[in-house]
Amino acid sequence: MKIGILTSGGDCPGLNAVIRGAVLKGIAVHGHEFVGFLDGWRGVVEGDTIDIPRTMVRGIAKQGGTILGTSRTNPFENNGGPEVIKANMDRLGIDALIAIGGEGTLAAAKRLTDAGLKIVGVPKTVDNDLDATDYTFGFDTAVEIATEAIDRLRTTGESHHRCMIAEVMGRHVGWIALHAGMASGAHAILIPEQKASMKQIAEWVVSARDRGRAPLVVVAEGFVPDDQETPHSERGLDTFGRPRLGGISERLAPELEAMTGIETRATVLGHIQRGGVPTAFDRVLATRLGMAAIDSVVEERWGTMVSLNGTDIVHVGFDAALGNLKTVPQSRYDEAAVLFG
């Protein structure tokens, strides 16, 4: 069998480990052949591929990014669609696709599967917001990067007796903010799932200052203060027509400084959270998911994705992963909030 692999959407640490896991098991156990589609769905629509022999995946599990490149191409636009993709697959002799990506990628994969293409999915997002999987690879690395950065902000904040605000990724959910904030001992964690007033945030900051601490606030980019209706956005729209988020920390900083009298600085971590080498946890999880994706192909589980359930890798339908975000439960936030102020 000849299998095509693509990585689509935002990159994250662990993508190469998925590719390696799939290729090694596919070749060693089943004798499959592999090709990679370049730059996500763009390569699928245009038939732009490279061969992936076993030698090509040597040592790539520790590399960040993706050796195949990625893009946010919509496979149903730009002269795409199931007929075009099916024709490309037939011409190239490709029997099935493994699509590695987030909700947008998997939603496109579902539509194409419904149209008769043979596709299995591997979930990917640093935000850890995909339903039907306990964790996604890339999340642990993003948390580790954010935690290290926040630890560094804490030392400079303490030196100057400043309040430091660290802004992390999290458009719809606050998993990175929650984990990195708890790990770094933040005095306030602000996430999209929880409204908070500037008065409440200021109280947490002042409480930390009054105890002799340099206040530390961790905020997700999608956090919405209770006097706003939508997340802070001043950078236009992305390719899917969604507001480009980022900068809420820079709006909060002067307001907090005015309310508390504490010199306040904001730092936006941005894409640094998606770069660099994956953690050991993410390398192992990504490798296991890649190997399990080959099982999905062999068993013809079209229209499904592999996911982590506890410590087990399972197969679930695309429907189970799409439409519902995995948000931070109230109990998890309440647990962290005990440490605020």
mmCIF file of N, CA and C in Angstrom, residues 211-335:
data_model
loop_
_atom_site.group_PDB
_atom_site.id
_atom_site.type_symbol
_atom_site.label_atom_id
_atom_site.label_comp_id
_atom_site.label_asym_id
_atom_site.label_seq_id
_atom_site.Cartn_x
_atom_site.Cartn_y
_atom_site.Cartn_z
ATOM 1 N N ARG A 211 2.131 41.157 50.315
ATOM 2 C CA ARG A 211 2.845 40.052 50.970
ATOM 3 C C ARG A 211 4.331 40.065 50.628
ATOM 4 N N GLY A 212 4.768 41.135 49.955
ATOM 5 C CA GLY A 212 6.175 41.261 49.634
ATOM 6 C C GLY A 212 6.594 40.576 48.359
ATOM 7 N N ARG A 213 5.616 40.205 47.518
ATOM 8 C CA ARG A 213 5.924 39.520 46.267
ATOM 9 C C ARG A 213 5.839 40.490 45.091
ATOM 10 N N ALA A 214 6.553 40.123 44.021
ATOM 11 C CA ALA A 214 6.387 40.837 42.757
ATOM 12 C C ALA A 214 5.245 40.135 42.022
ATOM 13 N N PRO A 215 4.101 40.792 41.840
ATOM 14 C CA PRO A 215 2.933 40.105 41.275
ATOM 15 C C PRO A 215 3.203 39.543 39.884
ATOM 16 N N LEU A 216 2.670 38.353 39.655
ATOM 17 C CA LEU A 216 2.824 37.671 38.368
ATOM 18 C C LEU A 216 1.449 37.254 37.871
ATOM 19 N N VAL A 217 1.090 37.710 36.667
ATOM 20 C CA VAL A 217 -0.198 37.385 36.057
ATOM 21 C C VAL A 217 0.059 36.636 34.756
ATOM 22 N N VAL A 218 -0.637 35.520 34.556
ATOM 23 C CA VAL A 218 -0.574 34.773 33.308
ATOM 24 C C VAL A 218 -1.940 34.874 32.638
ATOM 25 N N VAL A 219 -1.952 35.306 31.384
ATOM 26 C CA VAL A 219 -3.216 35.508 30.682
ATOM 27 C C VAL A 219 -3.177 34.805 29.330
ATOM 28 N N ALA A 220 -4.256 34.115 28.991
ATOM 29 C CA ALA A 220 -4.400 33.521 27.666
ATOM 30 C C ALA A 220 -4.836 34.601 26.684
ATOM 31 N N GLU A 221 -4.389 34.495 25.432
ATOM 32 C CA GLU A 221 -4.673 35.523 24.428
ATOM 33 C C GLU A 221 -6.166 35.719 24.206
ATOM 34 N N GLY A 222 -6.971 34.683 24.491
ATOM 35 C CA GLY A 222 -8.409 34.784 24.271
ATOM 36 C C GLY A 222 -9.209 35.212 25.487
ATOM 37 N N PHE A 223 -8.525 35.626 26.553
ATOM 38 C CA PHE A 223 -9.231 36.084 27.751
ATOM 39 C C PHE A 223 -10.053 37.336 27.449
ATOM 40 N N VAL A 224 -11.284 37.356 27.986
ATOM 41 C CA VAL A 224 -12.185 38.494 27.769
ATOM 42 C C VAL A 224 -12.570 39.080 29.132
ATOM 43 N N PRO A 225 -12.083 40.276 29.476
ATOM 44 C CA PRO A 225 -12.514 40.912 30.727
ATOM 45 C C PRO A 225 -14.022 41.098 30.738
ATOM 46 N N ASP A 226 -14.584 41.220 31.942
ATOM 47 C CA ASP A 226 -16.047 41.250 32.026
ATOM 48 C C ASP A 226 -16.675 42.511 31.444
ATOM 49 N N ASP A 227 -15.849 43.510 31.081
ATOM 50 C CA ASP A 227 -16.408 44.702 30.434
ATOM 51 C C ASP A 227 -16.285 44.637 28.919
ATOM 52 N N GLN A 228 -15.886 43.487 28.380
ATOM 53 C CA GLN A 228 -15.787 43.305 26.938
ATOM 54 C C GLN A 228 -16.666 42.141 26.502
ATOM 55 N N GLU A 229 -16.999 42.138 25.216
ATOM 56 C CA GLU A 229 -17.815 41.063 24.667
ATOM 57 C C GLU A 229 -16.988 40.069 23.855
ATOM 58 N N THR A 230 -15.886 40.536 23.277
ATOM 59 C CA THR A 230 -15.077 39.693 22.402
ATOM 60 C C THR A 230 -13.609 39.797 22.793
ATOM 61 N N PRO A 231 -12.793 38.803 22.404
ATOM 62 C CA PRO A 231 -11.360 38.860 22.719
ATOM 63 C C PRO A 231 -10.680 40.050 22.063
ATOM 64 N N HIS A 232 -9.591 40.498 22.670
ATOM 65 C CA HIS A 232 -8.829 41.629 22.155
ATOM 66 C C HIS A 232 -8.182 41.258 20.824
ATOM 67 N N SER A 233 -8.411 42.090 19.818
ATOM 68 C CA SER A 233 -7.837 41.836 18.495
ATOM 69 C C SER A 233 -7.624 43.152 17.784
ATOM 70 N N GLU A 234 -6.387 43.372 17.330
ATOM 71 C CA GLU A 234 -6.085 44.604 16.596
ATOM 72 C C GLU A 234 -5.209 44.314 15.383
ATOM 73 N N ARG A 235 -5.208 43.032 14.952
ATOM 74 C CA ARG A 235 -4.300 42.616 13.882
ATOM 75 C C ARG A 235 -5.034 42.082 12.656
ATOM 76 N N GLY A 236 -6.309 42.416 12.515
ATOM 77 C CA GLY A 236 -7.042 41.971 11.343
ATOM 78 C C GLY A 236 -7.495 40.523 11.450
ATOM 79 N N LEU A 237 -7.752 39.904 10.285
ATOM 80 C CA LEU A 237 -8.278 38.550 10.223
ATOM 81 C C LEU A 237 -7.247 37.591 9.654
ATOM 82 N N ASP A 238 -7.364 36.313 10.051
ATOM 83 C CA ASP A 238 -6.481 35.299 9.479
ATOM 84 C C ASP A 238 -7.109 34.739 8.209
ATOM 85 N N THR A 239 -6.502 33.696 7.640
ATOM 86 C CA THR A 239 -6.969 33.164 6.362
ATOM 87 C C THR A 239 -8.341 32.490 6.457
ATOM 88 N N PHE A 240 -8.776 32.194 7.684
ATOM 89 C CA PHE A 240 -10.095 31.596 7.864
ATOM 90 C C PHE A 240 -11.131 32.633 8.285
ATOM 91 N N GLY A 241 -10.737 33.911 8.249
ATOM 92 C CA GLY A 241 -11.664 34.961 8.599
ATOM 93 C C GLY A 241 -11.833 35.170 10.088
ATOM 94 N N ARG A 242 -10.962 34.566 10.894
ATOM 95 C CA ARG A 242 -11.034 34.728 12.332
ATOM 96 C C ARG A 242 -10.151 35.902 12.765
ATOM 97 N N PRO A 243 -10.545 36.633 13.812
ATOM 98 C CA PRO A 243 -9.690 37.723 14.308
ATOM 99 C C PRO A 243 -8.337 37.172 14.760
ATOM 100 N N ARG A 244 -7.267 37.867 14.407
ATOM 101 C CA ARG A 244 -5.942 37.510 14.911
ATOM 102 C C ARG A 244 -5.833 38.034 16.338
ATOM 103 N N LEU A 245 -5.698 37.123 17.277
ATOM 104 C CA LEU A 245 -5.633 37.512 18.678
ATOM 105 C C LEU A 245 -4.202 37.858 19.073
ATOM 106 N N GLY A 246 -4.080 38.455 20.236
ATOM 107 C CA GLY A 246 -2.772 38.827 20.758
ATOM 108 C C GLY A 246 -2.758 40.273 21.197
ATOM 109 N N GLY A 247 -2.174 40.515 22.362
ATOM 110 C CA GLY A 247 -2.046 41.875 22.851
ATOM 111 C C GLY A 247 -2.924 42.223 24.034
ATOM 112 N N ILE A 248 -3.714 41.249 24.535
ATOM 113 C CA ILE A 248 -4.556 41.557 25.692
ATOM 114 C C ILE A 248 -3.704 41.960 26.887
ATOM 115 N N SER A 249 -2.512 41.369 27.027
ATOM 116 C CA SER A 249 -1.639 41.717 28.159
ATOM 117 C C SER A 249 -1.200 43.174 28.084
ATOM 118 N N GLU A 250 -0.990 43.656 26.865
ATOM 119 C CA GLU A 250 -0.546 45.037 26.687
ATOM 120 C C GLU A 250 -1.681 46.033 26.958
ATOM 121 N N ARG A 251 -2.898 45.555 26.869
ATOM 122 C CA ARG A 251 -4.030 46.402 27.259
ATOM 123 C C ARG A 251 -4.212 46.387 28.778
ATOM 124 N N LEU A 252 -3.988 45.220 29.399
ATOM 125 C CA LEU A 252 -4.177 45.094 30.837
ATOM 126 C C LEU A 252 -3.114 45.853 31.633
ATOM 127 N N ALA A 253 -1.873 45.851 31.126
ATOM 128 C CA ALA A 253 -0.751 46.403 31.893
ATOM 129 C C ALA A 253 -0.955 47.856 32.324
ATOM 130 N N PRO A 254 -1.256 48.780 31.410
ATOM 131 C CA PRO A 254 -1.430 50.171 31.853
ATOM 132 C C PRO A 254 -2.636 50.354 32.767
ATOM 133 N N GLU A 255 -3.692 49.573 32.555
ATOM 134 C CA GLU A 255 -4.860 49.684 33.423
ATOM 135 C C GLU A 255 -4.535 49.233 34.835
ATOM 136 N N LEU A 256 -3.802 48.111 34.944
ATOM 137 C CA LEU A 256 -3.430 47.626 36.267
ATOM 138 C C LEU A 256 -2.480 48.597 36.967
ATOM 139 N N GLU A 257 -1.550 49.151 36.212
ATOM 140 C CA GLU A 257 -0.611 50.104 36.800
ATOM 141 C C GLU A 257 -1.347 51.326 37.336
ATOM 142 N N ALA A 258 -2.335 51.804 36.570
ATOM 143 C CA ALA A 258 -3.108 52.973 37.011
ATOM 144 C C ALA A 258 -3.938 52.655 38.254
ATOM 145 N N MET A 259 -4.463 51.433 38.327
ATOM 146 C CA MET A 259 -5.336 51.057 39.447
ATOM 147 C C MET A 259 -4.562 50.731 40.711
ATOM 148 N N THR A 260 -3.354 50.186 40.559
ATOM 149 C CA THR A 260 -2.614 49.682 41.724
ATOM 150 C C THR A 260 -1.409 50.529 42.106
ATOM 151 N N GLY A 261 -0.925 51.345 41.178
ATOM 152 C CA GLY A 261 0.281 52.104 41.435
ATOM 153 C C GLY A 261 1.550 51.276 41.336
ATOM 154 N N ILE A 262 1.420 50.050 40.863
ATOM 155 C CA ILE A 262 2.569 49.156 40.723
ATOM 156 C C ILE A 262 3.044 49.187 39.275
ATOM 157 N N GLU A 263 4.332 49.461 39.070
ATOM 158 C CA GLU A 263 4.864 49.458 37.709
ATOM 159 C C GLU A 263 4.614 48.082 37.084
ATOM 160 N N THR A 264 4.033 48.055 35.893
ATOM 161 C CA THR A 264 3.590 46.807 35.287
ATOM 162 C C THR A 264 4.128 46.677 33.868
ATOM 163 N N ARG A 265 4.612 45.502 33.540
ATOM 164 C CA ARG A 265 5.142 45.221 32.213
ATOM 165 C C ARG A 265 4.455 43.981 31.634
ATOM 166 N N ALA A 266 4.250 43.985 30.317
ATOM 167 C CA ALA A 266 3.608 42.861 29.624
ATOM 168 C C ALA A 266 4.580 42.224 28.647
ATOM 169 N N THR A 267 4.520 40.910 28.547
ATOM 170 C CA THR A 267 5.320 40.164 27.576
ATOM 171 C C THR A 267 4.416 39.179 26.852
ATOM 172 N N VAL A 268 4.412 39.246 25.521
ATOM 173 C CA VAL A 268 3.622 38.321 24.703
ATOM 174 C C VAL A 268 4.556 37.229 24.183
ATOM 175 N N LEU A 269 4.330 35.984 24.603
ATOM 176 C CA LEU A 269 5.222 34.893 24.208
ATOM 177 C C LEU A 269 4.992 34.462 22.762
ATOM 178 N N GLY A 270 3.760 34.500 22.295
ATOM 179 C CA GLY A 270 3.467 34.254 20.886
ATOM 180 C C GLY A 270 4.000 32.939 20.347
ATOM 181 N N HIS A 271 4.560 32.999 19.124
ATOM 182 C CA HIS A 271 4.929 31.787 18.403
ATOM 183 C C HIS A 271 6.117 31.048 19.006
ATOM 184 N N ILE A 272 6.811 31.668 19.960
ATOM 185 C CA ILE A 272 7.915 30.955 20.599
ATOM 186 C C ILE A 272 7.411 29.673 21.265
ATOM 187 N N GLN A 273 6.132 29.652 21.641
ATOM 188 C CA GLN A 273 5.563 28.463 22.287
ATOM 189 C C GLN A 273 5.403 27.296 21.317
ATOM 190 N N ARG A 274 5.414 27.574 20.021
ATOM 191 C CA ARG A 274 5.220 26.513 19.025
ATOM 192 C C ARG A 274 6.537 26.041 18.428
ATOM 193 N N GLY A 275 7.640 26.696 18.777
ATOM 194 C CA GLY A 275 8.914 26.369 18.149
ATOM 195 C C GLY A 275 9.789 25.487 19.022
ATOM 196 N N GLY A 276 10.894 25.056 18.434
ATOM 197 C CA GLY A 276 11.891 24.307 19.192
ATOM 198 C C GLY A 276 11.596 22.827 19.304
ATOM 199 N N VAL A 277 12.437 22.155 20.065
ATOM 200 C CA VAL A 277 12.361 20.694 20.168
ATOM 201 C C VAL A 277 11.226 20.279 21.089
ATOM 202 N N PRO A 278 10.562 19.161 20.793
ATOM 203 C CA PRO A 278 9.489 18.677 21.667
ATOM 204 C C PRO A 278 10.035 18.041 22.938
ATOM 205 N N THR A 279 9.239 18.078 23.988
ATOM 206 C CA THR A 279 9.597 17.400 25.229
ATOM 207 C C THR A 279 9.548 15.889 25.021
ATOM 208 N N ALA A 280 10.102 15.163 25.980
ATOM 209 C CA ALA A 280 10.076 13.699 25.897
ATOM 210 C C ALA A 280 8.641 13.180 25.855
ATOM 211 N N PHE A 281 7.759 13.781 26.657
ATOM 212 C CA PHE A 281 6.357 13.358 26.669
ATOM 213 C C PHE A 281 5.749 13.490 25.280
ATOM 214 N N ASP A 282 5.974 14.639 24.641
ATOM 215 C CA ASP A 282 5.392 14.863 23.320
ATOM 216 C C ASP A 282 6.016 13.954 22.263
ATOM 217 N N ARG A 283 7.302 13.660 22.374
ATOM 218 C CA ARG A 283 7.941 12.750 21.418
ATOM 219 C C ARG A 283 7.315 11.354 21.509
ATOM 220 N N VAL A 284 7.114 10.898 22.736
ATOM 221 C CA VAL A 284 6.542 9.560 22.922
ATOM 222 C C VAL A 284 5.095 9.526 22.451
ATOM 223 N N LEU A 285 4.294 10.510 22.871
ATOM 224 C CA LEU A 285 2.885 10.540 22.467
ATOM 225 C C LEU A 285 2.759 10.627 20.954
ATOM 226 N N ALA A 286 3.529 11.507 20.330
ATOM 227 C CA ALA A 286 3.446 11.668 18.880
ATOM 228 C C ALA A 286 3.861 10.397 18.155
ATOM 229 N N THR A 287 4.897 9.740 18.643
ATOM 230 C CA THR A 287 5.343 8.491 18.021
ATOM 231 C C THR A 287 4.261 7.429 18.114
ATOM 232 N N ARG A 288 3.649 7.302 19.289
ATOM 233 C CA ARG A 288 2.581 6.314 19.473
ATOM 234 C C ARG A 288 1.385 6.607 18.572
ATOM 235 N N LEU A 289 1.037 7.893 18.423
ATOM 236 C CA LEU A 289 -0.088 8.256 17.564
ATOM 237 C C LEU A 289 0.220 7.946 16.101
ATOM 238 N N GLY A 290 1.460 8.199 15.682
ATOM 239 C CA GLY A 290 1.844 7.884 14.308
ATOM 240 C C GLY A 290 1.764 6.392 14.029
ATOM 241 N N MET A 291 2.238 5.592 14.975
ATOM 242 C CA MET A 291 2.170 4.142 14.809
ATOM 243 C C MET A 291 0.721 3.657 14.791
ATOM 244 N N ALA A 292 -0.106 4.245 15.652
ATOM 245 C CA ALA A 292 -1.517 3.847 15.695
ATOM 246 C C ALA A 292 -2.255 4.250 14.426
ATOM 247 N N ALA A 293 -1.819 5.349 13.791
ATOM 248 C CA ALA A 293 -2.449 5.766 12.542
ATOM 249 C C ALA A 293 -2.265 4.701 11.465
ATOM 250 N N ILE A 294 -1.125 4.023 11.482
ATOM 251 C CA ILE A 294 -0.906 2.925 10.536
ATOM 252 C C ILE A 294 -1.882 1.786 10.800
ATOM 253 N N ASP A 295 -2.150 1.506 12.072
ATOM 254 C CA ASP A 295 -3.159 0.487 12.398
ATOM 255 C C ASP A 295 -4.516 0.890 11.820
ATOM 256 N N SER A 296 -4.837 2.186 11.913
ATOM 257 C CA SER A 296 -6.117 2.662 11.364
ATOM 258 C C SER A 296 -6.191 2.417 9.861
ATOM 259 N N VAL A 297 -5.081 2.655 9.167
ATOM 260 C CA VAL A 297 -5.066 2.441 7.717
ATOM 261 C C VAL A 297 -5.220 0.961 7.401
ATOM 262 N N VAL A 298 -4.446 0.124 8.078
ATOM 263 C CA VAL A 298 -4.485 -1.324 7.826
ATOM 264 C C VAL A 298 -5.886 -1.873 8.093
ATOM 265 N N GLU A 299 -6.531 -1.369 9.143
ATOM 266 C CA GLU A 299 -7.871 -1.843 9.516
ATOM 267 C C GLU A 299 -8.982 -1.088 8.786
ATOM 268 N N GLU A 300 -8.590 -0.190 7.876
ATOM 269 C CA GLU A 300 -9.532 0.589 7.067
ATOM 270 C C GLU A 300 -10.542 1.359 7.912
ATOM 271 N N ARG A 301 -10.039 2.009 8.930
ATOM 272 C CA ARG A 301 -10.884 2.818 9.811
ATOM 273 C C ARG A 301 -11.002 4.239 9.247
ATOM 274 N N TRP A 302 -11.502 4.366 8.039
ATOM 275 C CA TRP A 302 -11.590 5.676 7.384
ATOM 276 C C TRP A 302 -12.553 6.581 8.147
ATOM 277 N N GLY A 303 -12.208 7.857 8.222
ATOM 278 C CA GLY A 303 -13.060 8.803 8.931
ATOM 279 C C GLY A 303 -12.876 8.775 10.434
ATOM 280 N N THR A 304 -11.758 8.235 10.894
ATOM 281 C CA THR A 304 -11.469 8.209 12.328
ATOM 282 C C THR A 304 -10.129 8.879 12.595
ATOM 283 N N MET A 305 -9.918 9.228 13.847
ATOM 284 C CA MET A 305 -8.614 9.728 14.270
ATOM 285 C C MET A 305 -8.141 8.905 15.460
ATOM 286 N N VAL A 306 -6.846 8.904 15.675
ATOM 287 C CA VAL A 306 -6.279 8.257 16.846
ATOM 288 C C VAL A 306 -6.265 9.268 17.983
ATOM 289 N N SER A 307 -6.412 8.798 19.214
ATOM 290 C CA SER A 307 -6.442 9.730 20.341
ATOM 291 C C SER A 307 -5.938 9.038 21.599
ATOM 292 N N LEU A 308 -5.643 9.858 22.603
ATOM 293 C CA LEU A 308 -5.152 9.355 23.882
ATOM 294 C C LEU A 308 -6.302 9.308 24.873
ATOM 295 N N ASN A 309 -6.553 8.122 25.420
ATOM 296 C CA ASN A 309 -7.580 7.923 26.443
ATOM 297 C C ASN A 309 -6.890 7.324 27.659
ATOM 298 N N GLY A 310 -6.626 8.193 28.654
ATOM 299 C CA GLY A 310 -5.809 7.745 29.777
ATOM 300 C C GLY A 310 -4.381 7.558 29.299
ATOM 301 N N THR A 311 -3.923 6.312 29.320
ATOM 302 C CA THR A 311 -2.600 6.001 28.768
ATOM 303 C C THR A 311 -2.712 5.146 27.513
ATOM 304 N N ASP A 312 -3.929 4.917 27.048
ATOM 305 C CA ASP A 312 -4.151 4.060 25.880
ATOM 306 C C ASP A 312 -4.409 4.895 24.632
ATOM 307 N N ILE A 313 -3.944 4.395 23.496
ATOM 308 C CA ILE A 313 -4.264 5.003 22.210
ATOM 309 C C ILE A 313 -5.494 4.302 21.650
ATOM 310 N N VAL A 314 -6.524 5.079 21.309
ATOM 311 C CA VAL A 314 -7.774 4.518 20.808
ATOM 312 C C VAL A 314 -8.117 5.172 19.479
ATOM 313 N N HIS A 315 -9.157 4.670 18.835
ATOM 314 C CA HIS A 315 -9.627 5.193 17.556
ATOM 315 C C HIS A 315 -11.034 5.757 17.747
ATOM 316 N N VAL A 316 -11.240 7.000 17.350
ATOM 317 C CA VAL A 316 -12.553 7.630 17.493
ATOM 318 C C VAL A 316 -12.944 8.283 16.177
ATOM 319 N N GLY A 317 -14.237 8.415 15.949
ATOM 320 C CA GLY A 317 -14.721 9.052 14.735
ATOM 321 C C GLY A 317 -14.442 10.545 14.724
ATOM 322 N N PHE A 318 -14.294 11.117 13.537
ATOM 323 C CA PHE A 318 -14.081 12.556 13.426
ATOM 324 C C PHE A 318 -15.184 13.340 14.140
ATOM 325 N N ASP A 319 -16.409 12.834 14.082
ATOM 326 C CA ASP A 319 -17.529 13.536 14.708
ATOM 327 C C ASP A 319 -17.293 13.764 16.190
ATOM 328 N N ALA A 320 -16.656 12.786 16.848
ATOM 329 C CA ALA A 320 -16.431 12.889 18.289
ATOM 330 C C ALA A 320 -15.442 13.996 18.628
ATOM 331 N N ALA A 321 -14.575 14.326 17.685
ATOM 332 C CA ALA A 321 -13.526 15.321 17.948
ATOM 333 C C ALA A 321 -13.923 16.719 17.508
ATOM 334 N N LEU A 322 -14.943 16.816 16.669
ATOM 335 C CA LEU A 322 -15.292 18.102 16.065
ATOM 336 C C LEU A 322 -16.561 18.679 16.678
ATOM 337 N N GLY A 323 -16.624 19.979 16.728
ATOM 338 C CA GLY A 323 -17.838 20.649 17.175
ATOM 339 C C GLY A 323 -17.859 21.004 18.646
ATOM 340 N N ASN A 324 -17.085 20.282 19.473
ATOM 341 C CA ASN A 324 -17.048 20.566 20.906
ATOM 342 C C ASN A 324 -15.610 20.810 21.345
ATOM 343 N N LEU A 325 -15.355 22.002 21.874
ATOM 344 C CA LEU A 325 -14.033 22.304 22.390
ATOM 345 C C LEU A 325 -13.863 21.670 23.768
ATOM 346 N N LYS A 326 -12.658 21.225 24.046
ATOM 347 C CA LYS A 326 -12.344 20.698 25.370
ATOM 348 C C LYS A 326 -11.891 21.877 26.235
ATOM 349 N N THR A 327 -12.810 22.417 26.994
ATOM 350 C CA THR A 327 -12.535 23.602 27.794
ATOM 351 C C THR A 327 -12.044 23.230 29.188
ATOM 352 N N VAL A 328 -11.472 24.204 29.877
ATOM 353 C CA VAL A 328 -11.023 23.996 31.249
ATOM 354 C C VAL A 328 -12.249 23.892 32.155
ATOM 355 N N PRO A 329 -12.431 22.777 32.863
ATOM 356 C CA PRO A 329 -13.594 22.633 33.744
ATOM 357 C C PRO A 329 -13.543 23.625 34.902
ATOM 358 N N GLN A 330 -14.700 23.959 35.421
ATOM 359 C CA GLN A 330 -14.767 24.885 36.552
ATOM 360 C C GLN A 330 -13.947 24.383 37.729
ATOM 361 N N SER A 331 -13.986 23.081 37.957
ATOM 362 C CA SER A 331 -13.271 22.509 39.105
ATOM 363 C C SER A 331 -11.766 22.722 38.996
ATOM 364 N N ARG A 332 -11.224 22.646 37.769
ATOM 365 C CA ARG A 332 -9.791 22.853 37.594
ATOM 366 C C ARG A 332 -9.417 24.316 37.843
ATOM 367 N N TYR A 333 -10.277 25.227 37.408
ATOM 368 C CA TYR A 333 -9.983 26.642 37.640
ATOM 369 C C TYR A 333 -10.101 26.982 39.118
ATOM 370 N N ASP A 334 -11.136 26.452 39.770
ATOM 371 C CA ASP A 334 -11.319 26.705 41.196
ATOM 372 C C ASP A 334 -10.119 26.186 41.989
ATOM 373 N N GLU A 335 -9.592 25.056 41.559
ATOM 374 C CA GLU A 335 -8.418 24.478 42.197
ATOM 375 C C GLU A 335 -7.237 25.440 42.121
#
